[in-house]
Amino acid sequence: MKNIKSSKGIVIAQARKFLASKKLFYLLIVVFVLQAAWIAVSGRFEMPFDEKYHVGIIDYFANHPNPFFSSQPEYLDQFGAVVHSPAYLYHYLLAVPWRIIRMSVASFEAQIIILRLLNVMFFAVGLMVFGKVLKRAIRSQGSVNLVTFLVIFTPIVTQVGGQVNYDNLTFVLLGINFLLAMDLAEAIRA
């Protein structure tokens, strides 16, 4: 009976150690990437959340590398006022890999999947950046793992992470801004 209790205690201690480890954090990132990549590969083009809108404007900038124009072409009116869009920089930046993808891959579906996988990568990097933010803020790897678990298993997060939209790159930049703000706060305190 005593051996059972001691082995049970060892298992519980090992489970606690794993739940509070960096290995679990990276495992959660891998799980997110696999889930979002599945959505990216299996979803038909024009998923919800304006994927057609984003791809259409990225395609425009891929064909017109100048980000500045004095008047918007008529066929862009379907996307609204492109220059006043908060995603303007995202569309312009993604036009560069989109040009390369279009030159390298013939199938439109494959091009979209590659662009989606690039967005999955943005979100995964954002999760890692936010992991650093949380670690600095709450100093508990177990809590960081719990928050990461809750985020990546929220269905809408994986859905948004697996498609073309500016939220994925914004997520990375927001995390970087938090890190910079924390550095600034520490410098002010020092």
Coordinates of N, CA, C and O in Angstrom, one line a residue:
M1 N 0.8 -1.2 0.0 CA 0.0 0.0 0.0 C 0.9 1.3 0.0 O 0.6 2.2 -0.7
K2 N 2.0 1.2 0.8 CA 2.9 2.3 0.9 C 3.6 2.6 -0.5 O 3.8 3.7 -0.9
N3 N 3.9 1.5 -1.2 CA 4.6 1.7 -2.5 C 3.6 2.3 -3.5 O 4.0 3.1 -4.4
I4 N 2.3 2.0 -3.4 CA 1.3 2.6 -4.3 C 1.2 4.1 -4.1 O 1.2 4.9 -5.0
K5 N 1.2 4.5 -2.8 CA 1.1 5.9 -2.5 C 2.3 6.6 -2.9 O 2.2 7.7 -3.4
S6 N 3.5 6.1 -2.7 CA 4.7 6.8 -3.1 C 4.9 6.9 -4.6 O 5.3 7.9 -5.2
S7 N 4.5 5.8 -5.4 CA 4.5 5.9 -6.8 C 3.5 6.9 -7.3 O 3.7 7.5 -8.3
K8 N 2.3 6.9 -6.7 CA 1.3 7.9 -7.0 C 1.8 9.3 -6.8 O 1.6 10.2 -7.7
G9 N 2.5 9.5 -5.7 CA 3.1 10.9 -5.5 C 4.2 11.2 -6.5 O 4.3 12.4 -6.9
I10 N 4.9 10.2 -7.0 CA 6.0 10.5 -8.0 C 5.3 10.9 -9.3 O 5.7 11.8 -10.0
V11 N 4.2 10.2 -9.7 CA 3.5 10.5 -10.9 C 2.9 11.9 -10.8 O 3.0 12.7 -11.8
I12 N 2.3 12.2 -9.7 CA 1.7 13.6 -9.5 C 2.8 14.6 -9.6 O 2.6 15.7 -10.3
A13 N 3.9 14.4 -9.0 CA 5.0 15.4 -9.0 C 5.6 15.5 -10.5 O 5.8 16.7 -10.9
Q14 N 5.7 14.4 -11.2 CA 6.1 14.5 -12.6 C 5.1 15.2 -13.5 O 5.4 16.0 -14.4
A15 N 3.8 15.0 -13.2 CA 2.7 15.7 -14.0 C 2.8 17.2 -13.7 O 2.7 18.0 -14.6
R16 N 3.0 17.5 -12.5 CA 3.0 19.0 -12.1 C 4.3 19.6 -12.8 O 4.2 20.7 -13.3
K17 N 5.4 18.9 -12.8 CA 6.6 19.4 -13.4 C 6.4 19.6 -14.9 O 6.8 20.6 -15.5
F18 N 5.7 18.6 -15.6 CA 5.4 18.8 -17.0 C 4.5 19.9 -17.3 O 4.6 20.7 -18.2
L19 N 3.4 20.0 -16.5 CA 2.4 21.1 -16.7 C 3.0 22.5 -16.5 O 2.5 23.5 -17.0
A20 N 4.1 22.6 -15.8 CA 4.8 23.9 -15.6 C 6.1 24.0 -16.4 O 7.0 24.8 -16.1
S21 N 6.2 23.2 -17.5 CA 7.4 23.2 -18.2 C 7.3 24.0 -19.6 O 6.2 24.2 -20.1
K22 N 8.5 24.4 -20.1 CA 8.5 25.0 -21.4 C 8.2 24.0 -22.5 O 7.7 24.3 -23.5
K23 N 8.4 22.7 -22.2 CA 8.1 21.6 -23.2 C 6.6 21.7 -23.5 O 6.2 21.5 -24.7
L24 N 5.8 21.8 -22.5 CA 4.4 21.8 -22.7 C 4.0 23.1 -23.5 O 3.1 23.0 -24.4
F25 N 4.6 24.2 -23.2 CA 4.3 25.4 -24.0 C 4.6 25.2 -25.5 O 3.8 25.5 -26.3
Y26 N 5.8 24.6 -25.8 CA 6.1 24.4 -27.2 C 5.2 23.3 -27.8 O 4.8 23.4 -29.0
L27 N 4.8 22.3 -27.0 CA 3.8 21.3 -27.5 C 2.5 22.0 -27.8 O 1.9 21.7 -28.9
L28 N 2.1 22.9 -27.0 CA 0.8 23.7 -27.3 C 0.9 24.5 -28.6 O 0.0 24.5 -29.4
I29 N 2.1 25.1 -28.9 CA 2.3 25.8 -30.1 C 2.2 24.8 -31.3 O 1.6 25.2 -32.3
V30 N 2.8 23.7 -31.2 CA 2.8 22.7 -32.2 C 1.3 22.2 -32.5 O 0.9 22.1 -33.6
V31 N 0.6 22.0 -31.4 CA -0.8 21.6 -31.5 C -1.6 22.7 -32.3 O -2.4 22.5 -33.2
F32 N -1.4 24.0 -31.9 CA -2.0 25.1 -32.6 C -1.7 25.1 -34.1 O -2.6 25.2 -34.9
V33 N -0.4 25.0 -34.4 CA 0.0 25.0 -35.8 C -0.6 23.8 -36.6 O -1.1 24.1 -37.7
L34 N -0.7 22.7 -36.0 CA -1.3 21.6 -36.7 C -2.8 21.8 -36.9 O -3.4 21.5 -38.0
Q35 N -3.5 22.4 -35.9 CA -5.0 22.7 -36.0 C -5.2 23.7 -37.1 O -6.0 23.6 -38.0
A36 N -4.4 24.8 -37.0 CA -4.6 25.9 -38.0 C -4.2 25.5 -39.4 O -4.8 25.9 -40.4
A37 N -3.1 24.7 -39.5 CA -2.7 24.3 -40.8 C -3.7 23.4 -41.4 O -4.0 23.4 -42.6
W38 N -4.4 22.6 -40.6 CA -5.5 21.7 -41.1 C -6.6 22.6 -41.7 O -7.1 22.4 -42.8
I39 N -7.0 23.7 -41.0 CA -8.0 24.6 -41.5 C -7.5 25.3 -42.7 O -8.3 25.4 -43.7
A40 N -6.2 25.7 -42.8 CA -5.7 26.4 -43.9 C -5.7 25.5 -45.2 O -6.0 25.9 -46.3
V41 N -5.4 24.2 -45.0 CA -5.3 23.3 -46.1 C -6.7 22.8 -46.5 O -7.0 22.6 -47.7
S42 N -7.6 22.5 -45.6 CA -8.9 21.9 -45.9 C -10.0 22.9 -46.3 O -11.0 22.5 -46.9
G43 N -9.8 24.2 -45.9 CA -10.9 25.1 -46.2 C -10.9 25.6 -47.6 O -9.9 25.8 -48.2
R44 N -12.1 25.8 -48.1 CA -12.2 26.3 -49.5 C -12.0 27.8 -49.5 O -12.2 28.5 -48.5
F45 N -11.5 28.3 -50.6 CA -11.2 29.7 -50.7 C -12.5 30.6 -50.4 O -13.6 30.2 -50.9
E46 N -12.2 31.6 -49.9 CA -13.1 32.6 -49.3 C -13.8 32.1 -48.1 O -15.0 31.9 -48.0
M47 N -12.9 31.9 -47.1 CA -13.5 31.5 -45.8 C -14.0 32.8 -45.2 O -13.8 33.9 -45.6
P48 N -14.8 32.6 -44.1 CA -15.3 33.8 -43.4 C -14.2 34.8 -43.0 O -13.1 34.5 -43.0
F49 N -14.6 35.9 -42.5 CA -13.7 36.9 -42.0 C -12.9 37.6 -43.1 O -11.7 37.8 -43.0
D50 N -13.6 37.8 -44.2 CA -13.1 38.7 -45.3 C -11.8 38.2 -46.0 O -11.0 39.0 -46.4
E51 N -11.7 36.9 -46.2 CA -10.5 36.4 -46.8 C -10.4 36.9 -48.3 O -9.3 37.2 -48.7
K52 N -11.5 36.9 -49.0 CA -11.5 37.4 -50.4 C -11.1 38.9 -50.4 O -10.4 39.3 -51.3
Y53 N -11.6 39.6 -49.5 CA -11.2 41.1 -49.4 C -9.7 41.2 -49.2 O -9.0 42.0 -50.0
H54 N -9.1 40.5 -48.3 CA -7.6 40.6 -48.1 C -6.8 40.1 -49.3 O -5.9 40.8 -49.7
V55 N -7.2 39.0 -49.8 CA -6.5 38.5 -51.0 C -6.6 39.4 -52.2 O -5.6 39.6 -52.9
G56 N -7.8 40.0 -52.4 CA -8.0 40.9 -53.5 C -7.1 42.1 -53.4 O -6.5 42.5 -54.4
I57 N -7.0 42.7 -52.2 CA -6.1 43.9 -52.1 C -4.6 43.5 -52.1 O -3.8 44.2 -52.7
I58 N -4.3 42.3 -51.6 CA -2.9 41.9 -51.7 C -2.5 41.7 -53.1 O -1.4 42.1 -53.6
D59 N -3.4 41.1 -53.9 CA -3.2 40.9 -55.3 C -3.0 42.2 -56.0 O -2.2 42.3 -56.9
Y60 N -3.8 43.2 -55.7 CA -3.7 44.5 -56.3 C -2.2 45.1 -56.1 O -1.6 45.5 -57.0
F61 N -1.8 45.0 -54.8 CA -0.4 45.5 -54.5 C 0.7 44.7 -55.1 O 1.7 45.2 -55.4
A62 N 0.4 43.4 -55.4 CA 1.4 42.6 -56.0 C 1.5 43.0 -57.5 O 2.6 42.9 -58.1
N63 N 0.5 43.5 -58.1 CA 0.5 44.0 -59.5 C 0.9 45.4 -59.6 O 1.3 45.9 -60.7
H64 N 0.8 46.2 -58.5 CA 1.1 47.6 -58.5 C 2.0 47.8 -57.3 O 1.5 48.2 -56.2
P65 N 3.3 47.7 -57.4 CA 4.2 47.8 -56.2 C 4.3 49.1 -55.5 O 4.7 49.2 -54.4
N66 N 3.7 50.2 -56.2 CA 3.7 51.5 -55.5 C 2.6 51.6 -54.5 O 1.4 51.4 -54.9
P67 N 2.9 51.8 -53.2 CA 1.8 51.8 -52.2 C 0.9 53.1 -52.3 O -0.1 53.1 -51.6
F68 N 1.4 54.0 -53.0 CA 0.7 55.3 -53.0 C 0.0 55.5 -54.4 O 0.5 55.2 -55.4
F69 N -1.3 55.9 -54.3 CA -2.0 56.3 -55.5 C -2.9 57.4 -55.2 O -3.5 57.5 -54.2
S70 N -3.1 58.3 -56.2 CA -3.9 59.5 -56.0 C -5.3 59.2 -56.1 O -6.1 59.9 -55.5
S71 N -5.7 58.3 -56.9 CA -7.2 57.9 -57.0 C -7.3 56.4 -57.0 O -6.4 55.7 -57.6
Q72 N -8.3 55.9 -56.4 CA -8.5 54.4 -56.3 C -9.1 53.9 -57.6 O -10.1 54.5 -58.0
P73 N -8.5 52.9 -58.2 CA -9.2 52.3 -59.4 C -10.6 51.8 -59.1 O -10.8 51.3 -58.0
E74 N -11.4 51.9 -60.1 CA -12.8 51.5 -59.9 C -13.0 50.1 -59.4 O -13.9 49.8 -58.5
Y75 N -12.2 49.1 -59.9 CA -12.4 47.7 -59.5 C -12.1 47.5 -58.1 O -12.4 46.5 -57.5
L76 N -11.4 48.4 -57.4 CA -11.1 48.3 -56.0 C -12.2 48.8 -55.1 O -12.2 48.6 -53.9
D77 N -13.2 49.4 -55.7 CA -14.3 50.0 -54.9 C -15.1 48.9 -54.2 O -15.7 49.2 -53.1
Q78 N -15.0 47.7 -54.7 CA -15.7 46.6 -54.0 C -15.1 46.3 -52.6 O -15.7 45.7 -51.8
F79 N -13.8 46.8 -52.4 CA -13.2 46.6 -51.1 C -13.3 47.8 -50.2 O -12.7 47.8 -49.2
G80 N -14.0 48.8 -50.7 CA -14.1 50.1 -49.9 C -12.9 51.0 -50.1 O -12.2 50.8 -51.1
A81 N -12.7 51.9 -49.2 CA -11.6 52.9 -49.4 C -10.3 52.2 -48.9 O -9.9 52.1 -47.7
V82 N -9.5 51.6 -49.9 CA -8.4 50.8 -49.6 C -7.3 51.6 -48.8 O -6.7 51.1 -47.9
V83 N -7.1 52.8 -49.2 CA -6.0 53.6 -48.6 C -6.3 53.9 -47.1 O -5.4 54.0 -46.3
H84 N -7.6 54.0 -46.8 CA -8.0 54.3 -45.4 C -8.2 53.1 -44.6 O -8.6 53.2 -43.4
S85 N -7.9 51.9 -45.1 CA -8.1 50.7 -44.4 C -7.0 50.5 -43.3 O -5.8 50.8 -43.6
P86 N -7.3 50.1 -42.1 CA -6.3 49.9 -41.1 C -5.4 48.7 -41.5 O -4.3 48.6 -40.9
A87 N -5.8 47.9 -42.5 CA -4.9 46.8 -42.9 C -4.1 47.1 -44.1 O -3.4 46.2 -44.7
Y88 N -4.0 48.4 -44.4 CA -3.2 48.8 -45.6 C -1.8 48.3 -45.6 O -1.3 47.8 -46.6
L89 N -1.1 48.5 -44.5 CA 0.3 48.1 -44.5 C 0.4 46.5 -44.6 O 1.3 46.0 -45.3
Y90 N -0.5 45.8 -43.9 CA -0.5 44.3 -44.0 C -0.6 43.9 -45.5 O 0.1 43.1 -46.0
H91 N -1.6 44.5 -46.2 CA -1.8 44.1 -47.6 C -0.5 44.4 -48.4 O -0.2 43.6 -49.3
Y92 N 0.1 45.6 -48.2 CA 1.2 45.9 -49.0 C 2.4 45.0 -48.7 O 3.1 44.6 -49.6
L93 N 2.6 44.7 -47.4 CA 3.7 43.8 -47.0 C 3.5 42.4 -47.6 O 4.5 41.7 -48.0
L94 N 2.3 41.9 -47.5 CA 2.1 40.5 -48.0 C 2.1 40.4 -49.5 O 2.1 39.3 -50.1
A95 N 2.1 41.5 -50.2 CA 2.1 41.5 -51.7 C 3.5 41.0 -52.1 O 3.6 40.3 -53.2
V96 N 4.5 41.2 -51.3 CA 5.9 40.7 -51.7 C 5.9 39.1 -51.7 O 6.2 38.6 -52.8
P97 N 5.6 38.4 -50.7 CA 5.5 37.0 -50.8 C 4.5 36.5 -51.8 O 4.7 35.4 -52.4
W98 N 3.4 37.2 -51.9 CA 2.4 36.8 -52.9 C 2.9 36.8 -54.3 O 2.6 35.9 -55.1
R99 N 3.7 37.8 -54.7 CA 4.4 37.8 -56.0 C 5.2 36.5 -56.2 O 5.2 35.9 -57.2
I100 N 6.0 36.2 -55.2 CA 6.9 35.1 -55.2 C 6.1 33.8 -55.3 O 6.4 32.9 -56.1
I101 N 5.0 33.7 -54.5 CA 4.2 32.5 -54.6 C 3.5 32.3 -55.9 O 3.5 31.2 -56.5
R102 N 3.0 33.4 -56.5 CA 2.4 33.4 -57.8 C 3.3 32.9 -58.9 O 3.0 32.2 -59.8
M103 N 4.6 33.4 -58.8 CA 5.6 33.0 -59.8 C 6.0 31.5 -59.7 O 6.4 30.9 -60.6
S104 N 5.9 31.0 -58.4 CA 6.4 29.6 -58.2 C 5.4 28.6 -58.3 O 5.7 27.4 -58.5
V105 N 4.1 28.9 -58.0 CA 3.1 27.9 -57.9 C 2.0 28.3 -58.9 O 1.5 29.4 -59.0
A106 N 1.5 27.3 -59.8 CA 0.6 27.6 -60.8 C -0.9 27.6 -60.3 O -1.7 28.4 -60.7
S107 N -1.2 26.7 -59.4 CA -2.6 26.5 -58.9 C -3.0 27.6 -57.9 O -2.3 27.9 -56.9
F108 N -4.1 28.3 -58.2 CA -4.6 29.3 -57.3 C -4.9 28.8 -55.9 O -4.6 29.4 -54.9
E109 N -5.5 27.6 -55.8 CA -5.7 27.0 -54.5 C -4.5 26.8 -53.7 O -4.4 27.1 -52.5
A110 N -3.4 26.3 -54.4 CA -2.1 26.1 -53.7 C -1.5 27.4 -53.3 O -0.9 27.5 -52.2
Q111 N -1.7 28.5 -54.1 CA -1.2 29.8 -53.7 C -1.9 30.3 -52.4 O -1.3 30.8 -51.5
I112 N -3.2 30.1 -52.4 CA -4.0 30.5 -51.2 C -3.5 29.7 -50.0 O -3.4 30.3 -48.9
I113 N -3.3 28.4 -50.1 CA -2.9 27.6 -49.0 C -1.6 28.1 -48.5 O -1.4 28.2 -47.3
I114 N -0.6 28.4 -49.4 CA 0.7 28.9 -48.9 C 0.5 30.2 -48.2 O 1.2 30.4 -47.1
L115 N -0.3 31.1 -48.7 CA -0.5 32.4 -48.0 C -1.2 32.2 -46.7 O -0.8 32.8 -45.7
R116 N -2.1 31.2 -46.6 CA -2.7 30.9 -45.3 C -1.7 30.3 -44.3 O -1.7 30.7 -43.1
L117 N -0.8 29.4 -44.8 CA 0.2 28.9 -43.9 C 1.2 29.9 -43.4 O 1.7 29.9 -42.3
L118 N 1.4 30.9 -44.2 CA 2.3 32.1 -43.8 C 1.6 32.8 -42.7 O 2.2 33.2 -41.7
N119 N 0.3 32.9 -42.7 CA -0.5 33.6 -41.7 C -0.5 32.7 -40.4 O -0.5 33.2 -39.3
V120 N -0.6 31.4 -40.6 CA -0.5 30.5 -39.4 C 0.9 30.7 -38.7 O 0.9 30.8 -37.5
M121 N 1.9 30.9 -39.5 CA 3.2 31.1 -38.9 C 3.2 32.4 -38.1 O 3.8 32.5 -37.0
F122 N 2.6 33.5 -38.7 CA 2.5 34.8 -38.0 C 1.9 34.6 -36.6 O 2.3 35.1 -35.6
F123 N 0.8 33.8 -36.6 CA 0.1 33.7 -35.3 C 0.9 32.8 -34.3 O 0.9 33.1 -33.2
A124 N 1.6 31.8 -34.9 CA 2.4 31.0 -34.0 C 3.5 31.8 -33.4 O 3.8 31.7 -32.2
V125 N 4.1 32.7 -34.2 CA 5.1 33.6 -33.6 C 4.5 34.5 -32.6 O 5.1 34.7 -31.5
G126 N 3.3 34.9 -32.8 CA 2.6 35.8 -31.9 C 2.4 35.1 -30.6 O 2.5 35.6 -29.5
L127 N 2.0 33.8 -30.6 CA 1.9 33.0 -29.4 C 3.2 32.9 -28.6 O 3.2 33.0 -27.4
M128 N 4.3 32.8 -29.3 CA 5.6 32.7 -28.6 C 5.9 34.0 -28.0 O 6.4 34.1 -26.9
V129 N 5.6 35.1 -28.7 CA 5.9 36.5 -28.2 C 5.0 36.7 -26.9 O 5.5 37.2 -25.9
F130 N 3.7 36.3 -27.0 CA 2.9 36.5 -25.9 C 3.2 35.6 -24.7 O 3.0 35.9 -23.6
G131 N 3.8 34.4 -25.0 CA 4.4 33.6 -24.0 C 5.4 34.3 -23.2 O 5.5 34.2 -22.0
K132 N 6.3 35.1 -23.9 CA 7.3 35.8 -23.2 C 6.7 37.0 -22.4 O 7.1 37.3 -21.2
V133 N 5.7 37.6 -22.9 CA 5.0 38.7 -22.2 C 4.4 38.1 -20.9 O 4.5 38.7 -19.9
L134 N 3.7 37.0 -21.0 CA 3.0 36.4 -19.9 C 4.0 36.0 -18.8 O 3.8 36.2 -17.6
K135 N 5.1 35.4 -19.3 CA 6.2 34.9 -18.4 C 6.7 36.1 -17.6 O 7.0 36.0 -16.4
R136 N 7.0 37.2 -18.3 CA 7.5 38.4 -17.6 C 6.4 39.0 -16.6 O 6.8 39.6 -15.6
A137 N 5.2 38.9 -17.0 CA 4.1 39.5 -16.2 C 3.7 38.7 -15.0 O 3.6 39.2 -13.9
I138 N 3.6 37.4 -15.2 CA 3.1 36.6 -14.1 C 4.1 35.6 -13.5 O 3.9 35.0 -12.5
R139 N 5.2 35.4 -14.2 CA 6.4 34.7 -13.7 C 6.1 33.2 -13.3 O 6.8 32.6 -12.5
S140 N 5.1 32.7 -13.9 CA 4.8 31.3 -13.6 C 4.5 30.6 -15.0 O 3.6 30.9 -15.7
Q141 N 5.4 29.6 -15.3 CA 5.3 28.9 -16.6 C 4.0 28.1 -16.6 O 3.4 28.0 -17.7
G142 N 3.6 27.6 -15.5 CA 2.3 26.8 -15.4 C 1.1 27.7 -15.8 O 0.3 27.3 -16.6
S143 N 1.1 28.9 -15.3 CA 0.0 29.9 -15.7 C 0.1 30.3 -17.1 O -0.9 30.4 -17.8
V144 N 1.3 30.4 -17.7 CA 1.5 30.7 -19.1 C 1.0 29.6 -19.9 O 0.2 29.8 -20.9
N145 N 1.3 28.4 -19.5 CA 0.8 27.2 -20.3 C -0.8 27.1 -20.2 O -1.4 26.8 -21.2
L146 N -1.3 27.4 -19.1 CA -2.8 27.4 -18.9 C -3.4 28.4 -19.8 O -4.4 28.1 -20.6
V147 N -2.9 29.6 -19.8 CA -3.5 30.7 -20.7 C -3.3 30.3 -22.2 O -4.3 30.5 -23.0
T148 N -2.2 29.8 -22.5 CA -1.9 29.4 -23.9 C -2.9 28.3 -24.3 O -3.5 28.3 -25.4
F149 N -3.1 27.3 -23.4 CA -4.0 26.2 -23.7 C -5.4 26.8 -23.9 O -6.1 26.4 -24.9
L150 N -5.9 27.7 -23.1 CA -7.2 28.3 -23.2 C -7.4 29.0 -24.5 O -8.4 29.0 -25.2
V151 N -6.3 29.8 -24.9 CA -6.4 30.5 -26.1 C -6.4 29.6 -27.4 O -7.3 29.8 -28.2
I152 N -5.5 28.7 -27.4 CA -5.5 27.9 -28.7 C -6.6 26.9 -28.8 O -6.9 26.5 -29.9
F153 N -7.3 26.6 -27.7 CA -8.4 25.7 -27.8 C -9.8 26.4 -27.9 O -10.8 25.8 -27.8
T154 N -9.7 27.8 -28.0 CA -10.9 28.5 -28.3 C -11.1 28.4 -29.8 O -10.2 28.8 -30.6
P155 N -12.2 27.8 -30.3 CA -12.4 27.5 -31.7 C -12.1 28.7 -32.7 O -11.5 28.5 -33.7
I156 N -12.6 29.8 -32.3 CA -12.5 31.0 -33.3 C -11.0 31.4 -33.5 O -10.6 31.8 -34.5
V157 N -10.2 31.1 -32.5 CA -8.8 31.5 -32.6 C -8.1 30.7 -33.7 O -7.4 31.2 -34.5
T158 N -8.3 29.4 -33.6 CA -7.7 28.5 -34.6 C -8.3 28.8 -36.0 O -7.6 28.8 -37.0
Q159 N -9.6 29.1 -36.1 CA -10.2 29.5 -37.4 C -9.6 30.7 -38.0 O -9.2 30.7 -39.1
V160 N -9.4 31.7 -37.2 CA -8.8 33.0 -37.7 C -7.3 32.8 -38.0 O -6.8 33.3 -39.0
G161 N -6.6 32.0 -37.1 CA -5.2 31.7 -37.4 C -5.0 31.0 -38.7 O -3.9 31.1 -39.2
G162 N -5.9 30.2 -39.2 CA -5.7 29.4 -40.4 C -6.2 30.1 -41.7 O -6.3 29.4 -42.7
Q163 N -6.4 31.4 -41.7 CA -6.8 32.0 -42.9 C -6.1 33.3 -43.1 O -5.4 33.8 -42.2
V164 N -6.3 33.9 -44.3 CA -5.6 35.1 -44.7 C -6.4 36.3 -44.0 O -7.5 36.6 -44.4
N165 N -5.8 37.0 -43.1 CA -6.3 38.2 -42.5 C -5.2 39.0 -41.7 O -4.2 38.4 -41.4
Y166 N -5.5 40.2 -41.5 CA -4.4 41.0 -40.9 C -4.3 40.8 -39.4 O -3.4 41.2 -38.8
D167 N -5.3 40.1 -38.8 CA -5.3 39.8 -37.3 C -4.0 39.0 -36.9 O -3.5 39.2 -35.8
N168 N -3.6 38.1 -37.8 CA -2.4 37.3 -37.4 C -1.2 38.1 -37.3 O -0.4 37.9 -36.3
L169 N -0.9 39.0 -38.2 CA 0.3 39.8 -38.1 C 0.1 40.9 -37.0 O 1.1 41.2 -36.3
T170 N -1.1 41.4 -36.8 CA -1.4 42.3 -35.7 C -1.1 41.7 -34.4 O -0.6 42.3 -33.5
F171 N -1.4 40.4 -34.2 CA -1.2 39.7 -33.0 C 0.3 39.7 -32.6 O 0.6 39.9 -31.5
V172 N 1.2 39.4 -33.6 CA 2.6 39.5 -33.4 C 3.0 40.9 -32.9 O 3.8 41.0 -32.0
L173 N 2.6 41.8 -33.7 CA 3.0 43.2 -33.4 C 2.5 43.7 -32.1 O 3.2 44.4 -31.4
L174 N 1.3 43.3 -31.7 CA 0.8 43.6 -30.4 C 1.6 43.1 -29.2 O 2.0 43.7 -28.3
G175 N 2.0 41.8 -29.4 CA 2.9 41.2 -28.4 C 4.3 41.9 -28.3 O 4.8 42.1 -27.2
I176 N 4.8 42.3 -29.5 CA 6.1 43.0 -29.5 C 5.9 44.4 -28.8 O 6.8 44.8 -28.0
N177 N 4.8 45.0 -29.0 CA 4.5 46.3 -28.3 C 4.4 46.1 -26.8 O 4.9 47.0 -26.1
F178 N 3.8 45.0 -26.4 CA 3.7 44.8 -24.9 C 5.1 44.6 -24.4 O 5.5 45.1 -23.3
L179 N 6.0 43.8 -25.1 CA 7.4 43.6 -24.6 C 8.1 45.0 -24.5 O 8.8 45.2 -23.6
L180 N 7.9 45.8 -25.6 CA 8.6 47.1 -25.6 C 8.1 48.0 -24.4 O 8.9 48.7 -23.8
A181 N 6.8 47.9 -24.2 CA 6.2 48.7 -23.1 C 6.8 48.2 -21.7 O 7.0 49.0 -20.8
M182 N 6.9 46.9 -21.6 CA 7.5 46.4 -20.3 C 8.9 46.8 -20.2 O 9.4 47.1 -19.1
D183 N 9.7 46.8 -21.3 CA 11.1 47.2 -21.2 C 11.1 48.7 -20.8 O 12.0 49.1 -20.0
L184 N 10.3 49.5 -21.4 CA 10.2 50.9 -21.1 C 9.9 51.2 -19.6 O 10.5 52.0 -18.9
A185 N 8.9 50.4 -19.1 CA 8.5 50.5 -17.7 C 9.6 50.2 -16.8 O 9.9 50.8 -15.8
E186 N 10.4 49.1 -17.1 CA 11.5 48.7 -16.3 C 12.6 49.7 -16.4 O 13.3 50.0 -15.3
A187 N 12.8 50.3 -17.5 CA 13.9 51.4 -17.6 C 13.5 52.6 -16.8 O 14.3 53.2 -16.2
I188 N 12.2 53.0 -16.8 CA 11.7 54.1 -16.0 C 11.9 53.8 -14.6 O 12.4 54.7 -13.8
R189 N 11.6 52.6 -14.1 CA 11.7 52.2 -12.7 C 13.2 52.3 -12.3 O 13.5 52.6 -11.2
A190 N 14.1 51.8 -13.2 CA 15.5 51.8 -12.9 C 16.1 53.2 -12.9 O 16.9 53.6 -12.1

